[in-house]
Coordinates of C-alpha atoms in Angstrom, one line a residue:
M1 CA -32.9 -11.9 -8.6
E2 CA -30.0 -9.6 -9.1
K3 CA -28.9 -7.6 -6.2
V4 CA -28.9 -3.9 -6.9
V5 CA -25.8 -2.2 -5.4
S6 CA -26.0 1.6 -5.1
Y7 CA -23.1 3.9 -6.0
R8 CA -22.7 4.8 -2.4
Q9 CA -22.4 1.2 -1.3
K10 CA -19.7 0.7 -3.9
K11 CA -17.8 3.8 -2.7
R12 CA -18.0 2.7 0.9
K13 CA -16.7 -0.7 0.1
Q14 CA -13.9 0.8 -1.9
K15 CA -12.9 3.2 0.9
K16 CA -12.9 0.3 3.4
Q17 CA -10.6 -1.7 1.1
N18 CA -8.3 1.3 0.7
R19 CA -8.1 1.8 4.5
E20 CA -7.4 -1.9 5.0
L21 CA -4.7 -1.8 2.3
M22 CA -3.1 1.3 3.8
L23 CA -3.1 -0.2 7.3
T24 CA -1.5 -3.4 6.0
V25 CA 1.2 -1.6 4.1
S26 CA 2.0 0.6 7.1
I27 CA 2.2 -2.4 9.4
F28 CA 4.5 -4.2 7.0
L29 CA 6.8 -1.3 6.5
L30 CA 7.0 -0.6 10.3
N31 CA 8.3 -4.2 10.8
Q32 CA 11.2 -3.7 8.4
E33 CA 14.5 -3.4 10.2
E34 CA 16.2 -1.1 7.7
L35 CA 13.4 1.5 8.0
R36 CA 13.5 1.8 11.7
K37 CA 15.8 4.9 11.8
Q38 CA 13.9 6.7 9.0
F39 CA 11.0 9.0 9.9
W40 CA 8.2 8.6 7.4
T41 CA 4.4 8.2 7.2
V42 CA 2.2 6.5 4.6
K43 CA -0.1 9.3 3.2
S44 CA -1.9 7.4 0.5
V45 CA -2.3 4.0 -1.1
S46 CA -3.9 3.5 -4.5
Y47 CA -4.5 0.1 -6.1
D48 CA -5.0 -0.1 -9.8
K49 CA -6.6 -3.6 -10.3
A50 CA -6.4 -3.4 -14.1
R51 CA -2.7 -2.8 -14.2
Q52 CA -2.0 -4.7 -11.0
K53 CA 0.0 -1.8 -9.6
I54 CA 0.0 -0.3 -6.1
N55 CA 1.2 3.2 -5.6
V56 CA 2.2 4.2 -2.0
G57 CA 2.6 7.9 -1.2
I58 CA 5.2 8.6 1.5
N59 CA 5.8 11.7 3.6
T60 CA 9.1 12.2 5.4
T61 CA 9.4 14.4 8.5
N62 CA 13.0 15.1 9.0
G63 CA 14.9 12.7 6.7
K64 CA 15.9 12.8 3.1
L65 CA 13.1 11.7 0.8
G66 CA 15.5 10.1 -1.7
T67 CA 17.2 7.9 1.0
T68 CA 13.9 6.8 2.3
L69 CA 12.5 6.0 -1.1
T70 CA 15.6 3.9 -1.9
K71 CA 15.2 1.9 1.2
L72 CA 11.5 1.4 0.6
K73 CA 12.0 0.2 -3.0
K74 CA 14.2 -2.6 -1.7
T75 CA 11.2 -3.9 0.2
S76 CA 8.8 -3.8 -2.7
R77 CA 9.1 -7.5 -3.7
N78 CA 8.6 -8.6 -0.1
L79 CA 5.6 -6.2 0.2
S80 CA 4.0 -7.6 -2.9
D81 CA 4.4 -11.2 -1.6
Y82 CA 2.9 -10.2 1.8
L83 CA -0.1 -8.5 0.2
F84 CA -0.8 -11.5 -1.9
E85 CA -0.5 -13.9 1.1
Q86 CA -2.9 -11.7 3.1
G87 CA -5.5 -11.9 0.2
L88 CA -5.6 -8.2 -0.5
T89 CA -4.4 -8.7 -4.1
F90 CA -5.3 -11.6 -6.3
R91 CA -1.8 -11.9 -7.7
K92 CA 1.6 -10.4 -7.1
T93 CA 1.6 -6.7 -8.0
K94 CA 4.1 -4.0 -8.9
I95 CA 4.7 -1.6 -6.0
G96 CA 5.6 2.0 -6.6
F97 CA 6.6 4.6 -4.0
L98 CA 5.9 8.2 -4.6

């Protein structure tokens, strides 16, 4: 028999996956040496499975956003590899920082 999954269950699962992805991205970025002196937080992470693109929203507290985004973009390839190795994406994805 087919298992009937309610809309609420799908939403809960999606929220859990988004939290896990956000936590993983935050931990990866915290371990990057070039980002140690920047003050930033990850405010949102969205994963578009159809396009294989992850958008990461960043807040800066007292730094320049442009400088922080430039340093973050340099880590995008490594982040894509890391997410693939962790099993959070089923292939290497494009990473965009907003």
